[in-house]
GROMACS .gro file of C-alpha atoms in nm:
model
   87
    1MET     CA    1   2.809   4.723   1.222
    2VAL     CA    2   2.470   4.509   1.173
    3ASN     CA    3   2.300   4.199   1.442
    4PRO     CA    4   2.316   3.883   1.219
    5LEU     CA    5   2.004   3.836   1.440
    6ILE     CA    6   1.827   4.116   1.204
    7ILE     CA    7   1.944   4.013   0.837
    8VAL     CA    8   1.862   3.632   0.955
    9SER     CA    9   1.508   3.748   1.055
   10ILE     CA   10   1.468   3.969   0.753
   11VAL     CA   11   1.526   3.709   0.509
   12ILE     CA   12   1.310   3.450   0.687
   13ALA     CA   13   1.072   3.679   0.666
   14VAL     CA   14   1.104   3.757   0.335
   15ILE     CA   15   1.092   3.371   0.231
   16ALA     CA   16   0.802   3.309   0.461
   17ALA     CA   17   0.623   3.604   0.252
   18ALA     CA   18   0.696   3.451  -0.074
   19LEU     CA   19   0.595   3.143  -0.027
   20ALA     CA   20   0.204   3.252   0.121
   21GLY     CA   21   0.275   3.486  -0.183
   22ILE     CA   22   0.305   3.173  -0.406
   23TRP     CA   23   0.061   2.916  -0.201
   24PHE     CA   24  -0.284   3.244  -0.169
   25GLY     CA   25  -0.215   3.289  -0.505
   26GLY     CA   26  -0.281   2.905  -0.650
   27LEU     CA   27   0.059   2.910  -0.784
   28ALA     CA   28   0.164   2.651  -0.607
   29ASP     CA   29  -0.063   2.401  -0.727
   30ASP     CA   30   0.176   2.282  -1.021
   31ILE     CA   31   0.400   2.187  -0.763
   32LEU     CA   32   0.236   1.999  -0.525
   33ALA     CA   33   0.059   1.816  -0.718
   34PRO     CA   34   0.244   1.590  -0.918
   35ILE     CA   35   0.415   1.516  -0.553
   36ALA     CA   36   0.047   1.482  -0.398
   37LYS     CA   37  -0.040   1.242  -0.721
   38TYR     CA   38   0.376   1.037  -0.703
   39ILE     CA   39   0.215   0.946  -0.307
   40PHE     CA   40  -0.087   0.880  -0.338
   41PHE     CA   41   0.005   0.652  -0.632
   42ALA     CA   42   0.313   0.506  -0.328
   43LYS     CA   43   0.014   0.433  -0.109
   44ALA     CA   44  -0.241   0.276  -0.352
   45LYS     CA   45   0.069   0.069  -0.466
   46ALA     CA   46   0.134  -0.049  -0.039
   47GLN     CA   47  -0.262  -0.103   0.050
   48LYS     CA   48  -0.259  -0.323  -0.341
   49LYS     CA   49   0.023  -0.549  -0.186
   50ALA     CA   50  -0.230  -0.584   0.144
   51LEU     CA   51  -0.429  -0.669   0.005
   52GLN     CA   52  -0.314  -0.923  -0.208
   53ALA     CA   53  -0.153  -1.098   0.104
   54GLN     CA   54  -0.486  -1.060   0.291
   55GLY     CA   55  -0.625  -1.294  -0.034
   56LYS     CA   56  -0.339  -1.540  -0.058
   57LYS     CA   57  -0.396  -1.576   0.359
   58ALA     CA   58  -0.758  -1.629   0.316
   59GLY     CA   59  -0.726  -1.864  -0.004
   60VAL     CA   60  -0.474  -2.071   0.232
   61ASP     CA   61  -0.688  -2.077   0.517
   62PHE     CA   62  -1.030  -2.182   0.332
   63PHE     CA   63  -0.781  -2.417   0.154
   64GLU     CA   64  -0.724  -2.574   0.502
   65SER     CA   65  -1.059  -2.549   0.610
   66GLN     CA   66  -1.118  -2.708   0.325
   67LEU     CA   67  -0.854  -3.032   0.317
   68SER     CA   68  -1.069  -3.289   0.621
   69GLY     CA   69  -1.287  -3.285   0.356
   70ASN     CA   70  -1.036  -3.349   0.062
   71LYS     CA   71  -0.889  -3.630   0.261
   72GLN     CA   72  -1.203  -3.757   0.354
   73ALA     CA   73  -1.281  -3.804  -0.049
   74GLY     CA   74  -0.931  -3.896  -0.176
   75GLY     CA   75  -0.952  -4.148   0.140
   76ILE     CA   76  -1.295  -4.287  -0.097
   77ALA     CA   77  -1.193  -4.264  -0.378
   78GLN     CA   78  -0.873  -4.480  -0.253
   79GLU     CA   79  -1.073  -4.685  -0.146
   80GLY     CA   80  -1.289  -4.721  -0.452
   81LEU     CA   81  -0.971  -4.799  -0.659
   82SER     CA   82  -0.840  -5.070  -0.421
   83ALA     CA   83  -1.255  -5.249  -0.479
   84LEU     CA   84  -1.189  -5.239  -0.787
   85LYS     CA   85  -0.857  -5.386  -0.875
   86ASN     CA   86  -0.980  -5.664  -0.619
   87LEU     CA   87  -1.243  -5.734  -0.933
   0.00000   0.00000   0.00000
């Protein structure tokens, strides 16, 4: 009876040889191109979301930094309107 370890080793060697032939023959490009495209598209989409979130945070930070000036301007406008109503 043939040892199962020998059969498994032969099967693995044949699969490895077939994969090496496909890889070095350039036939794997047709298989790997759509997979790589999908991975890069997913990474780009994730990076876009991260940059959008970063941009929103920067906008909120800018708005909050300008808020004190907006309050002052609003206060001056209210004072001006109050003065006009008193005329």
